[in-house]
XYZ file of C-alpha atoms in Angstrom:
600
model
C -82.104 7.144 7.414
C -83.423 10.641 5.884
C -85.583 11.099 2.718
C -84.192 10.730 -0.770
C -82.894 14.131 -2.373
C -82.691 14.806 -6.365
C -81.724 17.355 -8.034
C -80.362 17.876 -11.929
C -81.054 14.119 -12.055
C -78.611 12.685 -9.275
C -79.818 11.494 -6.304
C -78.565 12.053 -3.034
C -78.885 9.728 0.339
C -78.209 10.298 4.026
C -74.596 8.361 4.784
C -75.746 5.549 7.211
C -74.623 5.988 10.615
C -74.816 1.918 11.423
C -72.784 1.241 8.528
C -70.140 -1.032 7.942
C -66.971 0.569 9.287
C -63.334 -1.156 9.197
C -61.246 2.022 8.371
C -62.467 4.846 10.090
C -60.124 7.443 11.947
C -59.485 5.569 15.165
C -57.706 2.524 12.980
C -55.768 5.169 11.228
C -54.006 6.622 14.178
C -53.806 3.431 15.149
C -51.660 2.587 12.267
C -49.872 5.646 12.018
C -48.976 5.427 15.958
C -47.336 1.337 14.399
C -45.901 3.616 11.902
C -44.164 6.811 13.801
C -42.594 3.759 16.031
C -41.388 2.056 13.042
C -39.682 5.427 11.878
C -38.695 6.616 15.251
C -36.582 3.393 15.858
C -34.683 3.314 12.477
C -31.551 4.078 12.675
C -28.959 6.006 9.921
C -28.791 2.963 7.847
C -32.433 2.925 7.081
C -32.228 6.733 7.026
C -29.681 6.518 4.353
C -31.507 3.950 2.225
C -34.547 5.779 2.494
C -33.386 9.148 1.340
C -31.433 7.689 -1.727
C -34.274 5.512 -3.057
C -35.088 6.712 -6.540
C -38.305 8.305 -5.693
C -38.840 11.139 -2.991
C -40.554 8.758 -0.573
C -40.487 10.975 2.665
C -42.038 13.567 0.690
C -44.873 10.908 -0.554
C -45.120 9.317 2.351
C -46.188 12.778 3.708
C -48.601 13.592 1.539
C -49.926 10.006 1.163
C -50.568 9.890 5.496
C -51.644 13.719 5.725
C -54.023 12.674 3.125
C -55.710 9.281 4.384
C -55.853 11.022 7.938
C -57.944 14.053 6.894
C -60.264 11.933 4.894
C -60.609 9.451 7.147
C -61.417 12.027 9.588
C -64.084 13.503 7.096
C -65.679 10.781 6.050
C -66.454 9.697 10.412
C -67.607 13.777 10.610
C -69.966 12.653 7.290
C -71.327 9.325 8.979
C -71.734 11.260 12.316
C -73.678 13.966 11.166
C -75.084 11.565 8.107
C -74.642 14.355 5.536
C -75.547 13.471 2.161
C -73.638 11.609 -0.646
C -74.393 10.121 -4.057
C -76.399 7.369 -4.352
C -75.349 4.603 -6.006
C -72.613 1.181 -6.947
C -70.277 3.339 -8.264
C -68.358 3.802 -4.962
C -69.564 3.124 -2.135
C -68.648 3.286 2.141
C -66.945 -0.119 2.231
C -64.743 0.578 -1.445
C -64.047 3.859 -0.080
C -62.595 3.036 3.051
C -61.110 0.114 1.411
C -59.551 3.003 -1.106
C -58.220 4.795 1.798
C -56.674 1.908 3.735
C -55.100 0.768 0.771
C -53.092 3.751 0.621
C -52.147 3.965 3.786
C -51.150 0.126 3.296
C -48.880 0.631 0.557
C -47.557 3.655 1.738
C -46.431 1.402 4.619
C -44.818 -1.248 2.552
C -43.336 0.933 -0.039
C -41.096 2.315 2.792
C -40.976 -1.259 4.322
C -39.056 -2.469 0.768
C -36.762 0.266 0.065
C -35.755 0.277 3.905
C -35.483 -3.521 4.608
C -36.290 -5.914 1.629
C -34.459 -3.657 -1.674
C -31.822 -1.355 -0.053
C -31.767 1.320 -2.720
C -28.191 0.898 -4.843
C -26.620 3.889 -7.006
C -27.939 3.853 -10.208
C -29.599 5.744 -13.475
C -32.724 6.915 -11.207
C -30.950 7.490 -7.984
C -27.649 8.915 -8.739
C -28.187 12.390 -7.799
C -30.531 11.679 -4.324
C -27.829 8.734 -3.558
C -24.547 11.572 -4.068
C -26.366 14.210 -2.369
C -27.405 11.983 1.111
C -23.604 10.110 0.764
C -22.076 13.954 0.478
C -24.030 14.849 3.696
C -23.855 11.967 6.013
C -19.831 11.867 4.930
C -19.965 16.414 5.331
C -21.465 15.565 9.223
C -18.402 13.322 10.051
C -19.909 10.990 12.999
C -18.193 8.308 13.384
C -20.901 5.791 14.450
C -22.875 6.963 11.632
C -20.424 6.669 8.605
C -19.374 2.605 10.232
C -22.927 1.868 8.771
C -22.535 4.255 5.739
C -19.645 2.594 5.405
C -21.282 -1.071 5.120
C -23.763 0.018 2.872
C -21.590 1.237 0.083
C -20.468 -2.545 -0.375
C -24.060 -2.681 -1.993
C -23.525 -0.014 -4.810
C -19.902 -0.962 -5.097
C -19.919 -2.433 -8.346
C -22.434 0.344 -9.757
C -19.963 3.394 -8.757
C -17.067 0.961 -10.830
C -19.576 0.493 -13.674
C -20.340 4.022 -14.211
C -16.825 6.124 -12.907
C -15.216 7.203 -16.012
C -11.434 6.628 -16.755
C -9.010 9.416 -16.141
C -8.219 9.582 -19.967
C -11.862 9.594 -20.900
C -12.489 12.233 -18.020
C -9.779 14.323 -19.400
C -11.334 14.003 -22.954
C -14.432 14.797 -21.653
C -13.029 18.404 -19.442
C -15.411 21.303 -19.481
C -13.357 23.639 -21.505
C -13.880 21.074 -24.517
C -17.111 21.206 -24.438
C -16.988 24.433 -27.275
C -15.611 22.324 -29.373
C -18.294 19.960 -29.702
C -17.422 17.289 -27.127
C -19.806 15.104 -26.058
C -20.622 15.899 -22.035
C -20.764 12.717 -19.493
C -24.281 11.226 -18.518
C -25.286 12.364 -14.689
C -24.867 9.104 -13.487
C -21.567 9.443 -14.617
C -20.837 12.122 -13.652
C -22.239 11.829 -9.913
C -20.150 8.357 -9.838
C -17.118 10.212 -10.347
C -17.633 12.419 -7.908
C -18.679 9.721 -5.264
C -15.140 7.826 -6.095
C -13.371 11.242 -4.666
C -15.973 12.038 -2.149
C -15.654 8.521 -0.764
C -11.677 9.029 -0.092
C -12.792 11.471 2.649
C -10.035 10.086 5.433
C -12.752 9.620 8.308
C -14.882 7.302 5.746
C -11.496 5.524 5.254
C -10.742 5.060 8.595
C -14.317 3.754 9.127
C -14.103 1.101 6.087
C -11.032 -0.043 7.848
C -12.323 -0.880 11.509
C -15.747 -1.818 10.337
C -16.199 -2.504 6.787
C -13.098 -3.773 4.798
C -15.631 -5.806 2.889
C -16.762 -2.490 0.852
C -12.798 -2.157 -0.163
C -12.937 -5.744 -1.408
C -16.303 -5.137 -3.111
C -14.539 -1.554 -4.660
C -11.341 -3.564 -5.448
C -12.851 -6.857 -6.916
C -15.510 -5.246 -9.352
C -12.454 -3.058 -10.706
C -10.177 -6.244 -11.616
C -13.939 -8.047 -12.665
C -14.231 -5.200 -14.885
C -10.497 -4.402 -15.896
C -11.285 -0.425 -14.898
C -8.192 -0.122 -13.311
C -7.736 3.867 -14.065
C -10.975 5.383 -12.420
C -10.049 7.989 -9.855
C -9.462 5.538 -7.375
C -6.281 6.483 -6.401
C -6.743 8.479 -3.064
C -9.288 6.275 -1.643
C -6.711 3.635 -2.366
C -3.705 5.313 -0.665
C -6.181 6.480 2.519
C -7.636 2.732 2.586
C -3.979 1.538 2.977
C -2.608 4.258 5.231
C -5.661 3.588 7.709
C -4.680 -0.205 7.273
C -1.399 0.175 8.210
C -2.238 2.598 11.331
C -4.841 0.391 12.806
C -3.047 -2.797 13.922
C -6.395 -4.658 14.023
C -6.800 -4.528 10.469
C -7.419 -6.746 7.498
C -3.414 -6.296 6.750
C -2.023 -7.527 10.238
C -4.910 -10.515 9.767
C -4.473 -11.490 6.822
C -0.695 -12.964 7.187
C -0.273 -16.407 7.139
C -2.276 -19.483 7.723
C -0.507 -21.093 10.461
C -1.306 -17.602 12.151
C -4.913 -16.782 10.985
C -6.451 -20.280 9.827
C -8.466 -19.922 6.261
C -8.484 -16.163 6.357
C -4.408 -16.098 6.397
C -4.643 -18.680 3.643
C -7.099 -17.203 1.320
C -6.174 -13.234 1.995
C -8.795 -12.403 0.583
C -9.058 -8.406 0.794
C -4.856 -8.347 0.149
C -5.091 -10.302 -2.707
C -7.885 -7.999 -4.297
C -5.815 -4.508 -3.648
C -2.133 -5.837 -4.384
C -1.941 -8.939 -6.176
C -2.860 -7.657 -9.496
C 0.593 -5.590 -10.520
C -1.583 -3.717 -13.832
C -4.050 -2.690 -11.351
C -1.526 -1.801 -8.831
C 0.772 0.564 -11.387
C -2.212 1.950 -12.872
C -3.654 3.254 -9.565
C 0.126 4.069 -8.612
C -0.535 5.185 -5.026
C -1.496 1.674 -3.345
C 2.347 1.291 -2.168
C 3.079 4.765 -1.512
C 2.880 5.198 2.481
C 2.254 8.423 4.047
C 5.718 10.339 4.131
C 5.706 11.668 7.125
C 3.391 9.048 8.766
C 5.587 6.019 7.627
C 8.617 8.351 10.404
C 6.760 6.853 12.781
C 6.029 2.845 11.892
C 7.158 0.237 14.203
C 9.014 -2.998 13.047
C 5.232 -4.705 12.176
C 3.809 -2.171 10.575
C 7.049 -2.006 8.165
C 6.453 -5.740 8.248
C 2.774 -5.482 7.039
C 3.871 -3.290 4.247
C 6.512 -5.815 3.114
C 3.754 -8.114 2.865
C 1.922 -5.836 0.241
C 4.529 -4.871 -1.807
C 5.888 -8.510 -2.503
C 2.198 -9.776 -3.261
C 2.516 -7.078 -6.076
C 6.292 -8.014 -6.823
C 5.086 -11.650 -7.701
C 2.256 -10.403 -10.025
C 4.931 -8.788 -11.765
C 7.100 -11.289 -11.567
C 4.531 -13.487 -13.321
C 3.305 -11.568 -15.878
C 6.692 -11.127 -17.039
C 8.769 -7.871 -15.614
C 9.597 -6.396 -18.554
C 8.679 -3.073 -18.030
C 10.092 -0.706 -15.591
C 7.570 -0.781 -13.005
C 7.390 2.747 -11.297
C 5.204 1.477 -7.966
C 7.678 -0.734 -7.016
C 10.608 1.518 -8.035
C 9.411 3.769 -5.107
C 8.454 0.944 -2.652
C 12.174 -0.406 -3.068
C 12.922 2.824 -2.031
C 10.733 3.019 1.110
C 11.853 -0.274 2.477
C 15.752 0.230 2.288
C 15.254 3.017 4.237
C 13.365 1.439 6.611
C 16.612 1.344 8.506
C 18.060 4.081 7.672
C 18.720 4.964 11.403
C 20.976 2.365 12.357
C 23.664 4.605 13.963
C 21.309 5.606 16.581
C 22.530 2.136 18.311
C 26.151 3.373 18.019
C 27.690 2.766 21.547
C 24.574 0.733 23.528
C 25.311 -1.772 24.795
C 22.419 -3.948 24.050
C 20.157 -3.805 20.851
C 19.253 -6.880 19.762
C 15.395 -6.432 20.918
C 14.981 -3.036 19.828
C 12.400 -1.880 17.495
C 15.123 -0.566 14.923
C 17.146 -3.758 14.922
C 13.926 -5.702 14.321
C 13.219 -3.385 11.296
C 16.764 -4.892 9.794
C 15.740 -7.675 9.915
C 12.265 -7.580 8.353
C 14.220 -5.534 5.591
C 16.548 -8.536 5.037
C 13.640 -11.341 4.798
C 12.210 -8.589 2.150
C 15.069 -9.039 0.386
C 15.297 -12.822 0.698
C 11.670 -13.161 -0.342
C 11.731 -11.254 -3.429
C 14.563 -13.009 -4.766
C 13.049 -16.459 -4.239
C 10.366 -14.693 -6.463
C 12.788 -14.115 -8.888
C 14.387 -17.957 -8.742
C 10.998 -19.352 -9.247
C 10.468 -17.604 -12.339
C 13.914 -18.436 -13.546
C 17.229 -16.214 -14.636
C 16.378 -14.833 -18.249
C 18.713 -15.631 -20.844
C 18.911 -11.691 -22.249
C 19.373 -10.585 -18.531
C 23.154 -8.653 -18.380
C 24.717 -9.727 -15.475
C 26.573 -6.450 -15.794
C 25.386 -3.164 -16.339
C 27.545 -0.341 -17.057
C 27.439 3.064 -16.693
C 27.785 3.972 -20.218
C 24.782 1.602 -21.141
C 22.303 3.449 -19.192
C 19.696 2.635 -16.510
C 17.080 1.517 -19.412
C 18.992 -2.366 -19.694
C 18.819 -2.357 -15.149
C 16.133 -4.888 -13.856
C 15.006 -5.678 -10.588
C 18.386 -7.818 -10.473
C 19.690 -4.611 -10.482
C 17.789 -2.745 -7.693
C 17.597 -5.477 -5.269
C 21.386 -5.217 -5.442
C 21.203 -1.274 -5.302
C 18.785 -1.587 -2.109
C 21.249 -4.359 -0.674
C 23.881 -1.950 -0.943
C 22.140 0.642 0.584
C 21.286 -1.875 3.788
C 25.406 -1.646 3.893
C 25.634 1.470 4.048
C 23.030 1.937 6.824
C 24.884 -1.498 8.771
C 28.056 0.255 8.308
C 27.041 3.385 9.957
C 27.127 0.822 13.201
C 31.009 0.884 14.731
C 30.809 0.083 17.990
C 30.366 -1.872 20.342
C 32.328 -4.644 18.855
C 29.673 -7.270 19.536
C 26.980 -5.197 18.473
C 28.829 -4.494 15.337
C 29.244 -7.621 14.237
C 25.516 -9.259 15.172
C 24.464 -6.218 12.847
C 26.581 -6.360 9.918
C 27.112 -9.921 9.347
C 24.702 -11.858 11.461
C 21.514 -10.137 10.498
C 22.931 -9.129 7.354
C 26.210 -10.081 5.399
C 25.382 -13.712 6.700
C 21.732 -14.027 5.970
C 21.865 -12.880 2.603
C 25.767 -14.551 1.312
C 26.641 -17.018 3.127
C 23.975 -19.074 5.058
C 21.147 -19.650 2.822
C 20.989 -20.488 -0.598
C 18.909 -18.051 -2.928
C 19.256 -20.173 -6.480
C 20.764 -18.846 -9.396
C 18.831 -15.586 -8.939
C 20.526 -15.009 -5.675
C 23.811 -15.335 -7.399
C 22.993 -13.018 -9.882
C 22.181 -10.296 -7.309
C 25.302 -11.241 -5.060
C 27.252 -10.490 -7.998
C 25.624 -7.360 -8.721
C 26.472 -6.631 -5.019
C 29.813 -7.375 -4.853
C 30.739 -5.028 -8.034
C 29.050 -2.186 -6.328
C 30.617 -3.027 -2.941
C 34.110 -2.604 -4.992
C 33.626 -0.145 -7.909
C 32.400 2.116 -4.664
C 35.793 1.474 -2.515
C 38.059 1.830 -5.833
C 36.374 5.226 -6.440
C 37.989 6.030 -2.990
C 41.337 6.801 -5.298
C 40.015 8.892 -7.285
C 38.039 10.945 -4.578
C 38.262 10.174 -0.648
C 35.139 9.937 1.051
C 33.014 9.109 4.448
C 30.328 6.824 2.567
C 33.369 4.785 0.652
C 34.975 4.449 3.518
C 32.337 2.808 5.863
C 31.698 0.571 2.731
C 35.319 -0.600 3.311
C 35.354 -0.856 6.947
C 31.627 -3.351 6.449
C 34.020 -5.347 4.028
C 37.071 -5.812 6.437
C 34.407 -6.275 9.340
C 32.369 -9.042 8.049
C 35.053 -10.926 5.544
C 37.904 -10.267 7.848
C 42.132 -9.514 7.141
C 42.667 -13.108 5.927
C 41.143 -15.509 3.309
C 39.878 -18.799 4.898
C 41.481 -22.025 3.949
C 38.609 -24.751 5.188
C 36.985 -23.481 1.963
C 33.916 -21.229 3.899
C 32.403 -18.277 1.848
C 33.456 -19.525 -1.550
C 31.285 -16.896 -3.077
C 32.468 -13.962 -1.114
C 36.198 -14.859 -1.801
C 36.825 -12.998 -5.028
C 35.457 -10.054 -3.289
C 37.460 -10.484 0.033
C 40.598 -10.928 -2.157
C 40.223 -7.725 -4.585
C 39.057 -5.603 -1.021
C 42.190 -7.117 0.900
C 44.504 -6.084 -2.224
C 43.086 -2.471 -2.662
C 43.579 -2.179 1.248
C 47.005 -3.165 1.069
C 48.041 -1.129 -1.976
C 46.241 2.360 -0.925
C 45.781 2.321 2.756
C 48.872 4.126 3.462
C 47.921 6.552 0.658
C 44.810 7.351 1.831
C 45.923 8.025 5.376
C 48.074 10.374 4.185
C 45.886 12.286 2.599
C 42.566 12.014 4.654
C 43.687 10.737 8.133
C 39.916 11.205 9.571
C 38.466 9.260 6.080
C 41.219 6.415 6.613
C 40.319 6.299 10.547
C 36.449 5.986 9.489
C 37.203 2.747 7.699
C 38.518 1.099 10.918
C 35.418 -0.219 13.032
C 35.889 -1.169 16.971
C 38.548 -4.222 17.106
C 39.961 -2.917 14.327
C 43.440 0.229 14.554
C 46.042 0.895 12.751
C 49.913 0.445 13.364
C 51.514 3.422 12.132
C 54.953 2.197 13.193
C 55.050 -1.094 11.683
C 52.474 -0.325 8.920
C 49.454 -3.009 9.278
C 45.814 -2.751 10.269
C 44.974 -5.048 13.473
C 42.782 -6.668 14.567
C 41.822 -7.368 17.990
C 39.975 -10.447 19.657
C 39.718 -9.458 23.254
C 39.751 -12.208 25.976
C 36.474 -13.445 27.170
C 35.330 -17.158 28.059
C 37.981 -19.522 28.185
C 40.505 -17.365 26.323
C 42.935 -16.125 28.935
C 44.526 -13.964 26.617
C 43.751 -11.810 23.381
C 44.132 -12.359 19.993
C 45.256 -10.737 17.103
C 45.305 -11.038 13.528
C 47.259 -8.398 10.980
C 47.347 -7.091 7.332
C 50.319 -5.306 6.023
C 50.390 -2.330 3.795
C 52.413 -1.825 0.867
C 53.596 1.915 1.543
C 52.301 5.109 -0.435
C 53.806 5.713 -3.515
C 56.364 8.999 -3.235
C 57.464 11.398 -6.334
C 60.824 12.413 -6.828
C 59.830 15.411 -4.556
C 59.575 13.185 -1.282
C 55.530 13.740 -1.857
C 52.872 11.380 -1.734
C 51.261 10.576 -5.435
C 47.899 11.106 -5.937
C 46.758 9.357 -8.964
C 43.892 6.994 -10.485
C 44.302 3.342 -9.638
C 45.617 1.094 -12.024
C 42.770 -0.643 -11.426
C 40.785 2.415 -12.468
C 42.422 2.862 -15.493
C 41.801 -0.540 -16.375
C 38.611 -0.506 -16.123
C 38.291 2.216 -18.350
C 40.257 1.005 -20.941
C 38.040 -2.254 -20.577
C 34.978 -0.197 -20.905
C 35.941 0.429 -24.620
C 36.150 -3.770 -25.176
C 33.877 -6.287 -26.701
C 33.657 -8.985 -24.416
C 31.484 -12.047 -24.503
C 30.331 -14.657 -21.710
C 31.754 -17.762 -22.362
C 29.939 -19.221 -19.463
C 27.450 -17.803 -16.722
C 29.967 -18.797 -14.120
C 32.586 -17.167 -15.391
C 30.362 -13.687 -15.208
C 29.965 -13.980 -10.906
C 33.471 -13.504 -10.269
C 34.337 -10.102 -9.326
């Protein structure tokens, strides 16, 4: 070791060459080569959670490495050429390199807990690195890279609810208000409510769906936890459920029964979050509204699957009371009835029973079944009109009311179905007439919607009189079809007997009349089996021979003929019926007893 050197009073010493050395520049490439693996081999989801910690780590972790190296690698140069330093305690070659290692150290581990032990959640501190990394991993689009972006929004899930803002405190707080004193929304707010829209991005959808519903049920869940319902949820919410519905493999087509899918089936646990709360449901108010031009195309189970949905949200509202008009399920109503709108495409085939569109009936039809069981279990209110007139307005119609609209509408769409004979029939009364009247009993709720039905079924065929048309007219043929030309003595179809009589009468009295006048609207009520005998004035109809009948057979209703003016011409007035009814609309009348009010 070289002399001693002073000079102003400090006193300077060669650095020892034999010295103690356990961090020197060989251990630090050493542990930067352990490092540079450790990066090299991470993958986006440690990407991701490093970039939207709430400190710029790459940029320290930079600095912190350049740093350690090129004093590490000056203080070897010093002990090589044992260049002079200050003598004393103070600091000394052991604490320095003990200094320098324990930077590199922590550098290591900082990264180490923000990659692996605390994944980085949005927050106060992190809200604009966290939107800004989210906005460009979602802006590159790669598929294998937002599956894992996908899984680790679950983690800030509850944060993006927390801080979103409602739409009516969003609106309060618009830009343009700001002049006029407003108070302007935190960052973090601010940043959360853009992350709710950014995260709708379809491709991020469709990635939740195959690989990460449980950052939906993390979304969903902290929203009903915290009773923010009206964040701007409400596109991520309709893509979420129109990816669900296109990918057969997901949560929705799992999540059925338990028979089918064991605990999951039972439990439903992602279904229940999104649709079994109705004020979440309605306050969103796109969760049941299917893509319009992507729901063209659904198959019999993915109009199944959305059944499903729409009656978990039908119960909800069912419990809670169902006093309001409830505009979600207004427009879902609307969906399913026309889920079969299409019917007539199986005009004249001669087999249909296992086709796609047949199997959509009857998914309709349990629809139907299903939500009026919800309706018996909750019980027939005692202010519920069993009949609502025209005069009284749509504000007094319940969901009494539009499951007998949409039950009228599946008649229209069976009707649409004349021929084969066979076919006819297995569609109009077996799959429908006969599932929802006569074979199964729905409770008192199912008689209150049978009732509705059968005064719709009527006032539609009696408005026939006053102006001829196609619709009316299949609506009559359905009737003759599936109740038949004579009333049934053994006692069968109790409930559809008022119906059948008042449809057989009008037929009788005005057939003649209408043919008259419209013979192509006359000839549309007439399905296959069924003509028309000019000559001798009756409608026929025909049982052809098949099995061990040798012969056919045939059963008839007479007409009463058209009524004729003085003139020789055929009268064209209102039905006495109609007439009645309108003076009747102008009467008090009370309920003496609820079975008095099913008759027709």
């Amino acid at each position: 070791m070289g002399a001693e050197q002073c000079m102003w009073g400090v006193c300077f010493i060669p650095l020892d060459v034999n010295g103690q050395k356990f961090f020197g520049f060989s251990e630090f490439l050493a542990g930067l080569a352990l490092m540079v693996l450790a990066w090299t081999i991470a993958d986006v989801r440690y990407r991701f959670r490093i970039r939207s910690a709430p400190i710029p780590l790459q940029g320290i972790t930079f600095s912190v490495v350049t740093s350690v190296g090129v004093l590490t690698l000056l203080t070897d140069l010093w002990r090589a050429e044992q260049w002079l330093v200050p003598k004393g305690d103070f600091l000394t070659p052991a604490s320095w390199q003990a200094i320098l290692g324990g930077l590199f150290l922590l550098t290591f581990l900082t990264w180490t807990w923000f990659a692996f032990i605390r994944p980085p959640i949005y927050g106060r501190h992190n809200s604009e690195n966290y939107a800004q990394t989210l906005y460009r991993f979602i802006l590159k689009g790669s598929s294998a890279e937002l599956a894992v972006i996908a899984d680790e929004l679950s983690y800030s899930a509850q944060a993006l609810v927390r801080y979103a803002t409602d739409r009516d405190r969003l609106e309060y707080h618009r830009p343009e208000r700001e002049d006029k004193g407003k108070k302007t929304l935190q960052k973090v707010e601010g940043y959360a409510n853009d992350l709710i829209l950014l995260i709708a991005d379809k491709r991020l959808c469709r990635a939740i769906v195959q690989s990460s519903p449980g950052t939906a049920l993390a979304l969903f869940q902290a929203m009903a936890d915290m009773k923010k319902h009206a964040i701007q949820i409400e596109t991520f919410a309709k893509n979420i459920v129109h990816e669900a519905l296109a990918n057969k493999d997901s949560f929705l087509y799992h999540e059925t029964e338990g028979y089918e899918s064991g605990l999951i089936g039972y439990h439903k646990p992602l279904s229940q979050a999104m649709f079994a709360n109705y004020q979440m449901v309605e306050t969103i108010g796109t969760l049941l509204d299917p893509d319009i031009y992507g729901k063209r195309k659904w198959d019999a189970e993915q109009w199944e699957a959305y059944c499903r949905m729409v009656l978990m949200t039908f119960r909800s509202y069912v419990n809670e009371g169902g006093v309001s008009h409830s505009f979600v399920l207004y427009r879902a109503k609307g969906y399913i009835e026309n889920a079969a709108s299409d019917l007539d495409t199986l005009n004249e085939l001669a087999s249909a029973w296992d086709s796609d569109l047949y199997n959509r009936l009857r998914i309709v039809v349990e629809f139907v079944k299903d939500a009026i069981k919800i309706l018996d279990e909750k019980g027939v209110p005692d202010h519920l009109h069993i009949r609502v007139r025209e005069n009284q307005g749509h504000m007094r119609e319940t969901f009494y009311d539009h499951i007998a609209s949409m039950i009228f509408e599946l008649i229209f769409h069976a009707s649409q179905v004349r021929s084969p004979r066979l076919l006819c029939w297995s569609i109009q009364h077996s799959s429908l007439w006969g599932k929802l009247f006569n074979y199964e009993d729905l409770g008192h709720a199912g008689k209150v919607v049978r009732f509705k039905v059968r005064r719709l079924l009527y006032d539609e065929i009696v408005e026939m009189k006053r102006f001829p048309n196609f619709k009316a007219a299949k609506i009559l043929g359905f009737c003759l079809n599936v109740m038949g030309l004579t009333i049934r003595q053994d006692g069968g179809d109790k409930e559809s007997q008022p119906l059948q009589r008042a449809v057989l009468a009008w037929t009788r009295q005005n057939f003649l009349w209408l043919h008259q006048q419209n013979p192509l609207i006359a000839e549309a009520c007439l399905f296959d089996g069924f003509t028309f005998d000019i000559e001798n004035r009756r409608i026929v109809r025909t049982y052809p021979a098949q099995g061990l009948k040798l012969e056919p057979s045939y059963i008839y209703l007479a007409l009463d003929p058209a009524p004729i003016d003085s003139k020789g011409e055929v009268v064209n007035i209102v039905s006495t019926h109609q007439s009645t009814h309108n003076r009747k609309s102008h009467s008090k009348k009370t309920r003496s007893s609820r079975k008095n009010a099913y008759r027709v």
